[in-house]
PDB file of C-alpha atoms and ligand atoms in Angstrom:
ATOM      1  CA  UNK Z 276     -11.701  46.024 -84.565  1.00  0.00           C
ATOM      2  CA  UNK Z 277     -12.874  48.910 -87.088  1.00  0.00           C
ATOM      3  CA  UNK Z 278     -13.149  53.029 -85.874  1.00  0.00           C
ATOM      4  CA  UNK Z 279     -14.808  54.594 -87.602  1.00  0.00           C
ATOM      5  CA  UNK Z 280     -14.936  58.687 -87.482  1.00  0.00           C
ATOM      6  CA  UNK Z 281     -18.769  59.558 -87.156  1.00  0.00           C
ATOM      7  CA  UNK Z 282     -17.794  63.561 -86.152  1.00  0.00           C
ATOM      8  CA  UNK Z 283     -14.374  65.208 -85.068  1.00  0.00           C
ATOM      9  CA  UNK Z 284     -15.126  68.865 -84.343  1.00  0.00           C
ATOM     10  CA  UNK Z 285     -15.365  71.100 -81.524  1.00  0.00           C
ATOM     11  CA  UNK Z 286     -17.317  72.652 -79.836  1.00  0.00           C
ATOM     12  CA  UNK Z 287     -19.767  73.126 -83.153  1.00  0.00           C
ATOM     13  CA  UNK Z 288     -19.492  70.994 -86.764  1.00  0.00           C
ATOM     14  CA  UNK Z 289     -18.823  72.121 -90.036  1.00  0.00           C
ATOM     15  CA  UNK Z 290     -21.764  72.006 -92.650  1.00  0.00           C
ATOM     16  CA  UNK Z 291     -23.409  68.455 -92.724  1.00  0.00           C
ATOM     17  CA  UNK Z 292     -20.438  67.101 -90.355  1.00  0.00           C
ATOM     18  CA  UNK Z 293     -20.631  66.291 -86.582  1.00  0.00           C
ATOM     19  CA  UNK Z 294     -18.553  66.781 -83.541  1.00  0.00           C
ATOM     20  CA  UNK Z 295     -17.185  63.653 -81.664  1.00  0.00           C
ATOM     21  CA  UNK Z 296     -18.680  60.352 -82.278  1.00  0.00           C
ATOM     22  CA  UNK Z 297     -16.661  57.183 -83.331  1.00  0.00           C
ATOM     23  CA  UNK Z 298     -17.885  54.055 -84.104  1.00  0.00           C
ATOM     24  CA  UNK Z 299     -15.913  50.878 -82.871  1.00  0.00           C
ATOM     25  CA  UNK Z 300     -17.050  47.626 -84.158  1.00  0.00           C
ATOM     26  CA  UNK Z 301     -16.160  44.216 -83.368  1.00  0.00           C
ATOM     27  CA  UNK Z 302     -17.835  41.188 -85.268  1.00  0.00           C
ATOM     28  CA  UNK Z 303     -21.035  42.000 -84.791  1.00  0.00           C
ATOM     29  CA  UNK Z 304     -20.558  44.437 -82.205  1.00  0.00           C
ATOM     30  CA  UNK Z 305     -21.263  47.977 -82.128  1.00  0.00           C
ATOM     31  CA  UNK Z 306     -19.971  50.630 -79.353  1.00  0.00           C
ATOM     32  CA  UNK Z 307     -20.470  54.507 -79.761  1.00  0.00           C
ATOM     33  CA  UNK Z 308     -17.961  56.478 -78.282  1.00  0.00           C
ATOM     34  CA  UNK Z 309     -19.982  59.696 -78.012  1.00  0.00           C
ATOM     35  CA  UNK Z 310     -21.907  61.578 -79.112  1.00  0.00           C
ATOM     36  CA  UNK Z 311     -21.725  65.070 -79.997  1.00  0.00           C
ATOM     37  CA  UNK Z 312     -23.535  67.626 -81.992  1.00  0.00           C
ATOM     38  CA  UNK Z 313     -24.546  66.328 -85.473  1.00  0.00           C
ATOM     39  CA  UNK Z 314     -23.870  62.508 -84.412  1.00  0.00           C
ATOM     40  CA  UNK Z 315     -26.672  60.549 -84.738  1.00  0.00           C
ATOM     41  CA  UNK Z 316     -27.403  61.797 -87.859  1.00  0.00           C
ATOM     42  CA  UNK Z 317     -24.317  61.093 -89.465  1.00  0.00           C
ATOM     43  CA  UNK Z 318     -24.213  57.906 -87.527  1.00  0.00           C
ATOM     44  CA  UNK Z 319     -27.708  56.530 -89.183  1.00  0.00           C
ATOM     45  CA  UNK Z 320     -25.803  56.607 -92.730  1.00  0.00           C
ATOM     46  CA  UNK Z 321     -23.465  53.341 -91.356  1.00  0.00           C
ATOM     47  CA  UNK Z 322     -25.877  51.903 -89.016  1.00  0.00           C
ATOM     48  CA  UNK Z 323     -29.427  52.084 -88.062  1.00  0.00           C
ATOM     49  CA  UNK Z 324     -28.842  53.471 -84.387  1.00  0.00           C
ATOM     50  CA  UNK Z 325     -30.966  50.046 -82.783  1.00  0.00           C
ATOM     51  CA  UNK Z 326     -28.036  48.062 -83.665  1.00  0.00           C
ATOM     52  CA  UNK Z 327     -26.103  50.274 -81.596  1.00  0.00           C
ATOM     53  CA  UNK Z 328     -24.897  47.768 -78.460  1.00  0.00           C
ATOM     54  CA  UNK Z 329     -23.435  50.792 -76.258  1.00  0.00           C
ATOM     55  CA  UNK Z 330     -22.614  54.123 -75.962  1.00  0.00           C
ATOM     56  CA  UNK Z 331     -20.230  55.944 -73.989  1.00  0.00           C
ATOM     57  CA  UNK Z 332     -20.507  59.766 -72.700  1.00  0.00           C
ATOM     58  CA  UNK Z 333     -17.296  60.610 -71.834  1.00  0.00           C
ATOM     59  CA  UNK Z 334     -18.269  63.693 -70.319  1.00  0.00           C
ATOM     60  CA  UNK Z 335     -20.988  66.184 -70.065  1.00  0.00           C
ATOM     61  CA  UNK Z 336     -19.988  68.567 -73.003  1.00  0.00           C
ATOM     62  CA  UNK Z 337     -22.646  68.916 -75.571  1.00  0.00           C
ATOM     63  CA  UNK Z 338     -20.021  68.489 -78.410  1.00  0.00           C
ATOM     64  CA  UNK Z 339     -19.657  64.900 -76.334  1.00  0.00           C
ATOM     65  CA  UNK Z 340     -23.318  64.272 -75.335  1.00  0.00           C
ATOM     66  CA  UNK Z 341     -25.989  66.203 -76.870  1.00  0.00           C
ATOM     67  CA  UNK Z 342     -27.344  63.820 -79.585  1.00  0.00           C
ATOM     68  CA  UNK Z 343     -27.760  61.161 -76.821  1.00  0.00           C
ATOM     69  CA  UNK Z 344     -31.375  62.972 -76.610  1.00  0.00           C
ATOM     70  CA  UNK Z 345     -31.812  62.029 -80.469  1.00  0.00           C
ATOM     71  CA  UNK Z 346     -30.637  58.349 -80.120  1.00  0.00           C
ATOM     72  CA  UNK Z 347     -32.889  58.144 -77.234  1.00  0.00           C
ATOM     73  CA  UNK Z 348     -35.977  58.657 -79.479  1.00  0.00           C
ATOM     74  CA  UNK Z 349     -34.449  56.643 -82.109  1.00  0.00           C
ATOM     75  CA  UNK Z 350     -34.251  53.195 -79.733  1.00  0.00           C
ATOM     76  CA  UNK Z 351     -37.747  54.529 -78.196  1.00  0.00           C
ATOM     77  CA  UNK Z 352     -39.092  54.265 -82.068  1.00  0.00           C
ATOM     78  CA  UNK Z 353     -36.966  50.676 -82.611  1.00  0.00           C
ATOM     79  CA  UNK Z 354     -38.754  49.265 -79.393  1.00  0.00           C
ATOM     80  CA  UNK Z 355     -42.148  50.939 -80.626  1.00  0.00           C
ATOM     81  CA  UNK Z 356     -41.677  49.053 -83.790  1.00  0.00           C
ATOM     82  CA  UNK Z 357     -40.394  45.845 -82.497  1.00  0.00           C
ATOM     83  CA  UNK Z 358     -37.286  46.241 -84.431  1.00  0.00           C
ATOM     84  CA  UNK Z 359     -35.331  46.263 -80.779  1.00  0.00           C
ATOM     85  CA  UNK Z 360     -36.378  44.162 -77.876  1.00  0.00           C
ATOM     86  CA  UNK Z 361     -33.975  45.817 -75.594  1.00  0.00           C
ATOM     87  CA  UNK Z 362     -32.881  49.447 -74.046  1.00  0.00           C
ATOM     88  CA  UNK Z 363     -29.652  50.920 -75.181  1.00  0.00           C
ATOM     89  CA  UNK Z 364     -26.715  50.138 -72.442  1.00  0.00           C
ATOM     90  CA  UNK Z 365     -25.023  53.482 -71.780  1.00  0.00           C
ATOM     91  CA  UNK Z 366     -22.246  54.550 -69.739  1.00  0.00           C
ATOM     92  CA  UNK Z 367     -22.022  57.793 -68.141  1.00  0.00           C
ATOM     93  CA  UNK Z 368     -19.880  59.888 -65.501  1.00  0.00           C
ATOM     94  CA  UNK Z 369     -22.077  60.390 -62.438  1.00  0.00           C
ATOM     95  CA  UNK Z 370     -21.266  63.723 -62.465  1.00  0.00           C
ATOM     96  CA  UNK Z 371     -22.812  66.550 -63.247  1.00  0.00           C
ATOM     97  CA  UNK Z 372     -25.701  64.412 -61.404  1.00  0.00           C
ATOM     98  CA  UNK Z 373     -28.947  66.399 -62.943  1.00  0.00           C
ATOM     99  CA  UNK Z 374     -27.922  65.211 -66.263  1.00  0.00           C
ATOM    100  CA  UNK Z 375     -26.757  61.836 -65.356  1.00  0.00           C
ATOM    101  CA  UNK Z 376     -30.649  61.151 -63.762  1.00  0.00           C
ATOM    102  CA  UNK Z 377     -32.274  62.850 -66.266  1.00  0.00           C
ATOM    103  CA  UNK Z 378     -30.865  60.073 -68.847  1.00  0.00           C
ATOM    104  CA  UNK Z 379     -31.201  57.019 -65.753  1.00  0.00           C
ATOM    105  CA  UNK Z 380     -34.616  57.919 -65.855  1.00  0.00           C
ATOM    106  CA  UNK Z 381     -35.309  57.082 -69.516  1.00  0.00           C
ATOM    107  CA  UNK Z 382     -36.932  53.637 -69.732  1.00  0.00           C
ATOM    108  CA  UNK Z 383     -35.297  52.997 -73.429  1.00  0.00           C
ATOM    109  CA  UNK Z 384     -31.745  53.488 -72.002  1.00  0.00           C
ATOM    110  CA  UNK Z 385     -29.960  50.844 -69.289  1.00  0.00           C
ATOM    111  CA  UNK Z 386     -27.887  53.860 -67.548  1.00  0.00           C
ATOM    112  CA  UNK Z 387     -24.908  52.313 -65.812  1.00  0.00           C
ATOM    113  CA  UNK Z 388     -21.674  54.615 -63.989  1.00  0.00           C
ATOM    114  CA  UNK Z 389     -18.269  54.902 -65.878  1.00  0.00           C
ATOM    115  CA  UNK Z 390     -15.999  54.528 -62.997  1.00  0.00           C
ATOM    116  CA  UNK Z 391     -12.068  54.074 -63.081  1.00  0.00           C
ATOM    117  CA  UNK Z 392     -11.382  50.283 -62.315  1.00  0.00           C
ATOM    118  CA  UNK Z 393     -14.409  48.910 -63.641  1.00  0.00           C
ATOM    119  CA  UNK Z 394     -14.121  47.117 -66.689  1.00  0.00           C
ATOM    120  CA  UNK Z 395     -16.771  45.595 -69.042  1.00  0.00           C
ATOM    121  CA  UNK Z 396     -17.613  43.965 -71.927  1.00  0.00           C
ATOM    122  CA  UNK Z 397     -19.610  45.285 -74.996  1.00  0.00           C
ATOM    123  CA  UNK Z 398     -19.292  42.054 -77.130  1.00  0.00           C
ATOM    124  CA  UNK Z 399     -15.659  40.497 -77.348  1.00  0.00           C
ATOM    125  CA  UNK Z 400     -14.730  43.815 -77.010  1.00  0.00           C
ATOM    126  CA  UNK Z 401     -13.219  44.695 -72.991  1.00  0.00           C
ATOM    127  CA  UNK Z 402     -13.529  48.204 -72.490  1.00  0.00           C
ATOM    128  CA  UNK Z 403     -11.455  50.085 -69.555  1.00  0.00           C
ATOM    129  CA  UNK Z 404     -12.564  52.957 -68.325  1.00  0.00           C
ATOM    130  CA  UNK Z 405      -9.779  55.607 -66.595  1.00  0.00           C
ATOM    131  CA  UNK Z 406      -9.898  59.397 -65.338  1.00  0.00           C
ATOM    132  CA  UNK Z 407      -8.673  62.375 -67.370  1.00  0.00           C
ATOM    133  CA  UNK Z 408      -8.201  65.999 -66.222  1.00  0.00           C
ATOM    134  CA  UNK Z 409     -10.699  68.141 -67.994  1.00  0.00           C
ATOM    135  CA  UNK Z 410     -13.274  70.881 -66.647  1.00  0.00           C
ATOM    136  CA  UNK Z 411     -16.013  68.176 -66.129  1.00  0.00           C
ATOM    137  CA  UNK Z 412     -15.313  64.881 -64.580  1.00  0.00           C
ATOM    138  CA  UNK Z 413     -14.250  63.076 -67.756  1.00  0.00           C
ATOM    139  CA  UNK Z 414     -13.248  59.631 -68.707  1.00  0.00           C
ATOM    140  CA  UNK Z 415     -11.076  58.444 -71.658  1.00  0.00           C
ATOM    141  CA  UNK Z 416     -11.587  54.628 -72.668  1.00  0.00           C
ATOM    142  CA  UNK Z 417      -8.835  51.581 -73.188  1.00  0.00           C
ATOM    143  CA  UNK Z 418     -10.960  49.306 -75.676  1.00  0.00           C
ATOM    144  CA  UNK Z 419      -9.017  45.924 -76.221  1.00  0.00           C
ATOM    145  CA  UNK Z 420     -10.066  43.068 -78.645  1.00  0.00           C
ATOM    146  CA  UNK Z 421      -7.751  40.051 -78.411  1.00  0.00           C
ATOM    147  CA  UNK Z 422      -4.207  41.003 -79.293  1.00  0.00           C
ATOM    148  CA  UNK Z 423      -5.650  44.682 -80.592  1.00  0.00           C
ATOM    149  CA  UNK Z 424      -5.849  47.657 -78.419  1.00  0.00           C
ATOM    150  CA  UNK Z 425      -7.706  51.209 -78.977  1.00  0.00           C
ATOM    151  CA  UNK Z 426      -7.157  54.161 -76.253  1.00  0.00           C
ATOM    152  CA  UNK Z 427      -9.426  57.227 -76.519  1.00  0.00           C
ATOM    153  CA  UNK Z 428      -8.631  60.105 -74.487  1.00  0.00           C
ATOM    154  CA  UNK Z 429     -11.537  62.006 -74.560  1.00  0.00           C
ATOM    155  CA  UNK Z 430     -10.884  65.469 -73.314  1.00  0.00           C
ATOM    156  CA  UNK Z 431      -7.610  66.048 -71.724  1.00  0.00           C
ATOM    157  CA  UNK Z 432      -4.897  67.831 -70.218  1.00  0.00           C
ATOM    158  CA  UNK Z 433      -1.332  66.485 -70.552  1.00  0.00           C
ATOM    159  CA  UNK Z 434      -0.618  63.862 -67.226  1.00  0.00           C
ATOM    160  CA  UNK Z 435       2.082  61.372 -66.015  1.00  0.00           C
ATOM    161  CA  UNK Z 436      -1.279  59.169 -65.692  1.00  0.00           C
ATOM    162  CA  UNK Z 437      -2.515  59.478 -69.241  1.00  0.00           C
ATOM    163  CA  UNK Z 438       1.023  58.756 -70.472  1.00  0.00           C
ATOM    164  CA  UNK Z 439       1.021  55.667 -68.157  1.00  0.00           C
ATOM    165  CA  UNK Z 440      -2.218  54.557 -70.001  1.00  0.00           C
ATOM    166  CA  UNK Z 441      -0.873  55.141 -73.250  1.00  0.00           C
ATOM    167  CA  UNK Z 442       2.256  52.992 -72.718  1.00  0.00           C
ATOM    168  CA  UNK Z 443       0.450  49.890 -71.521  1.00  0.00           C
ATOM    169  CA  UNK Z 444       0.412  49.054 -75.047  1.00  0.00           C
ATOM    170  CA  UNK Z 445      -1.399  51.087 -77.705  1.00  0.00           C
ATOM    171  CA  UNK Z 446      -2.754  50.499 -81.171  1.00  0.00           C
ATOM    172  CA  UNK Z 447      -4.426  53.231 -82.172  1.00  0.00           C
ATOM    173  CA  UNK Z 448      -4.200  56.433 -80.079  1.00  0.00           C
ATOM    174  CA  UNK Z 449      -7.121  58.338 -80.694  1.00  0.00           C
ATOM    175  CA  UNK Z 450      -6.499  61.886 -78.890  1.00  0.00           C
ATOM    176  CA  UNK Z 451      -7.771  65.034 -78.796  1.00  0.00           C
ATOM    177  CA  UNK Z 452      -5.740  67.879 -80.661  1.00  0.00           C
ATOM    178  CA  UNK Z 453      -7.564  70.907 -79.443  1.00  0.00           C
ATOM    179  CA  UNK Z 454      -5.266  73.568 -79.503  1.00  0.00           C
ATOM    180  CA  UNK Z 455      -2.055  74.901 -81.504  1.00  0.00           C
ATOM    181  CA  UNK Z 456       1.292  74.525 -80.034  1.00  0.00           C
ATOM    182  CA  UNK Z 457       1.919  77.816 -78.807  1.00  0.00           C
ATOM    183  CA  UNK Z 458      -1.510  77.794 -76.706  1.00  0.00           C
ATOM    184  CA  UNK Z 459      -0.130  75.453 -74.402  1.00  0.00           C
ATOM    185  CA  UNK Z 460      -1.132  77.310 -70.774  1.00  0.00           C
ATOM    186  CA  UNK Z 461      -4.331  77.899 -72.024  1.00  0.00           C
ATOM    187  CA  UNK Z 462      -4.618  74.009 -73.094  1.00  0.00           C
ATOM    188  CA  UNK Z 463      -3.623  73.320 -69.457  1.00  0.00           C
ATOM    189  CA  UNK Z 464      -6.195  75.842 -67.783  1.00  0.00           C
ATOM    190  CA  UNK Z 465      -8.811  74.147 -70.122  1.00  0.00           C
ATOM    191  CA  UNK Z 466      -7.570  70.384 -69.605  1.00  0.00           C
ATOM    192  CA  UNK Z 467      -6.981  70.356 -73.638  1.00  0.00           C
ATOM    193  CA  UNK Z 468      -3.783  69.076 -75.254  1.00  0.00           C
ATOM    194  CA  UNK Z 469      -2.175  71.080 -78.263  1.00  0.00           C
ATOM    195  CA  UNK Z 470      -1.030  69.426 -81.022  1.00  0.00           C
ATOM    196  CA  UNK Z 471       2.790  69.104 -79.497  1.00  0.00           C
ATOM    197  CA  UNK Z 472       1.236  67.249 -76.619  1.00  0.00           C
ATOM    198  CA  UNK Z 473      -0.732  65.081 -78.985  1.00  0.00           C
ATOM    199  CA  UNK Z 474       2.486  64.181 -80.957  1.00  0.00           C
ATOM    200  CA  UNK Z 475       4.824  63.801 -77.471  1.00  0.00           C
ATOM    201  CA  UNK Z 476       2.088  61.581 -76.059  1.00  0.00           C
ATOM    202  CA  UNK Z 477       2.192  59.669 -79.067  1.00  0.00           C
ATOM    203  CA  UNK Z 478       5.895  59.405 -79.404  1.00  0.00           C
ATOM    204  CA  UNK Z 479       6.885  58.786 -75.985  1.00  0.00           C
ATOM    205  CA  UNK Z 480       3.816  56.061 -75.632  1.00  0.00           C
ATOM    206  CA  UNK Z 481       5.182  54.087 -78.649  1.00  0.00           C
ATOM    207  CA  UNK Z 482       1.923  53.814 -80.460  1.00  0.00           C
ATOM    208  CA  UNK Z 483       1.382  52.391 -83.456  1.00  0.00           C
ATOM    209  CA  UNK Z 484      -0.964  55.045 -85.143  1.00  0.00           C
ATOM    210  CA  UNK Z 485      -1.592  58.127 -83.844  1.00  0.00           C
ATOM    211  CA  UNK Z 486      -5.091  59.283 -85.170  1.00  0.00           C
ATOM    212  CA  UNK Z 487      -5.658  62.948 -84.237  1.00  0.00           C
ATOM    213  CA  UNK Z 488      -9.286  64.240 -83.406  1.00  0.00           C
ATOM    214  CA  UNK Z 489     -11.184  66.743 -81.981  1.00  0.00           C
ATOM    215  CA  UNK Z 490     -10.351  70.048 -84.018  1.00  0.00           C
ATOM    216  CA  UNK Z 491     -12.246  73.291 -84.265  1.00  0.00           C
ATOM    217  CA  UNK Z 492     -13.862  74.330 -87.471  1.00  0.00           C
ATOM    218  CA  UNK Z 493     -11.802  77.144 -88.187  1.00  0.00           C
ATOM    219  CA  UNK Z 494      -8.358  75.646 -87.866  1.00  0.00           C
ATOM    220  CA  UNK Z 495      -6.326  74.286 -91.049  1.00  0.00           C
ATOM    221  CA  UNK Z 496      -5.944  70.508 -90.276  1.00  0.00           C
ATOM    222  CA  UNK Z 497      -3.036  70.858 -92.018  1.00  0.00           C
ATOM    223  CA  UNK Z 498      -1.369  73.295 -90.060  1.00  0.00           C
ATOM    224  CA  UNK Z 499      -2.375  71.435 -86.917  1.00  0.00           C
ATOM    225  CA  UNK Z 500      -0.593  68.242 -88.511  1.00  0.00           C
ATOM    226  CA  UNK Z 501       2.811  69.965 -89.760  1.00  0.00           C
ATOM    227  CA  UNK Z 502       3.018  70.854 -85.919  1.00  0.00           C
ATOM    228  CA  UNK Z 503       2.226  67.091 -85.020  1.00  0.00           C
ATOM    229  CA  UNK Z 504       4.996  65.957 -87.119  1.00  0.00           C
ATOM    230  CA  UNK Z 505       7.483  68.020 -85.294  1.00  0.00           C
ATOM    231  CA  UNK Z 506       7.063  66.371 -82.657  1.00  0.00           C
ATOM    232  CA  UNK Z 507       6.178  62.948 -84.022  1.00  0.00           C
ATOM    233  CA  UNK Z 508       7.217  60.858 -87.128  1.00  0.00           C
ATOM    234  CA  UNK Z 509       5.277  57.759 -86.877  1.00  0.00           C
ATOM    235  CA  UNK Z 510       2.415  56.821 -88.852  1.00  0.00           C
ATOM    236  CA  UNK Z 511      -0.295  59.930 -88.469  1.00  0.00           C
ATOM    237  CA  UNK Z 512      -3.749  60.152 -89.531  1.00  0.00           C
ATOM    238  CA  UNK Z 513      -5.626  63.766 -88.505  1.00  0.00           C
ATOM    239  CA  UNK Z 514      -9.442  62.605 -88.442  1.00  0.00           C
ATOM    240  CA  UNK Z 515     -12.135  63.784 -90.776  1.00  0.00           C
ATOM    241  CA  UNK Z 516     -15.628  62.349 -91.443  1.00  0.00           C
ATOM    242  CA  UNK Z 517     -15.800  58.393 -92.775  1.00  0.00           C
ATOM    243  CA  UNK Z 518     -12.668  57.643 -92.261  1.00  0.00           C
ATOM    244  CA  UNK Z 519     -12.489  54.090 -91.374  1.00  0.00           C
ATOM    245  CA  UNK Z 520      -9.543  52.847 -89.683  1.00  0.00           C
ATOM    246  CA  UNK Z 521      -8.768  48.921 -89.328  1.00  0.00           C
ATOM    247  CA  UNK Z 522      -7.216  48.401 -85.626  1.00  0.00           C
TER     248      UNK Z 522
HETATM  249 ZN1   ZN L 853     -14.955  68.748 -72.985  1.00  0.00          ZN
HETATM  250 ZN1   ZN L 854     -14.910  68.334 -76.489  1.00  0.00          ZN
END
């Protein structure tokens, strides 16, 4: 499997940048997991969005969603143009519900519910769907190829469960790093992990790479990964745009 970072900030990009959207490709394969501010632009420079197999909201933040609205019109144009013969499968939380029908009832997307326990394929890839704790019903994503194995944990607060998921057997952790280690109660009131939760998560899980995500613009990245590597010494890689990872 390749990842590769589309976007990485929150809740707004930096100039010409995006906020979360990672491509995961497989053979010919090609999953979206989401799709924030600035995505499908950025996306459109690796891959013409109608070759897009699936995306993946994990929740209902714009900085997760928004550009689903832009994709939309971009498969609308591909089926127009008879460059796409079928609608986009998506997979969304059923919650909030106004937004999850306003998006069923699109005729270019095949809406279908992320749910915990229900697995499916997007190529030979198997993707596994389980809760986090965040502000919105939100779902991280174990994505498995073979002997290979990707976990995304979308927006979180630190949990026995999300360490449980993590030390099934992990890859490539790709976690949010949202706040600074000191801000940990207000990580926990916002279901966000700091950057010492990132690393523990990381460390205690055993995962092979750690790839950090989800920063806002004004941080350093570099002070947010000197506090990473307090807590963890195994192979780190803090996100930026492009970066294409081998899993
Ligand atoms: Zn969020
Ligand atoms: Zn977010």
């Amino acid at each position: 499997m390749l990842l590769r970072t589309i976007g990485c900030w929150t809740p707004y990009p930096r100039a010409a940048e995006a906020c979360s959207g990672y491509l995961v490709s497989s053979d010919s394969s090609y999953l979206l997991l989401d799709c924030g501010h600035g995505v499908a632009a950025q996306l459109t420079r690796w891959l013409p969005a109608e070759q897009l197999d699936a995306v993946i909201i994990s929740h209902f933040h714009p900085d997760h969603y928004v550009d689903l609205y832009a994709i939309r019109h971009m498969i609308r144009a591909a089926l127009f143009l008879k460059t796409r013969q079928q609608p986009l499968s998506v997979y969304l939380p059923a919650e909030p519900a106004h937004l999850y029908k306003e998006f069923a009832a699109m005729p270019e997307l095949q809406v279908n519910t992320l749910t915990a326990n229900s697995a499916f394929m997007v190529g030979n890839m198997r993707v596994q769907p389980f809760p986090v704790h965040h502000s919105l019903p939100s779902f991280g994503v174990r994505v498995e190829n073979q002997n290979q194995s990707l976990v995304y944990t979308a927006d979180t607060s630190i949990s026995w469960s999300l360490m449980d998921e993590v030390k099934k057997g992990t890859d490539l952790l790709l976690c949010e790093c949202t706040l600074m280690a000191v801000e940990g109660d207000f990580a926990q009131q916002l279901g966000h992990l700091t950057t010492t939760e990132a690393g523990r998560l990381a460390r205690e899980g055993g995962v092979g790479v750690l790839l950090a995500t989800h920063f806002w613009p004004e941080y350093d990245v570099l002070v947010l990964q000197r506090e990473i590597e307090q807590e963890y010494q195994g192979k780190l890689i803090m996100a930026a745009p492009d970066l294409a990872i081998t899993i």
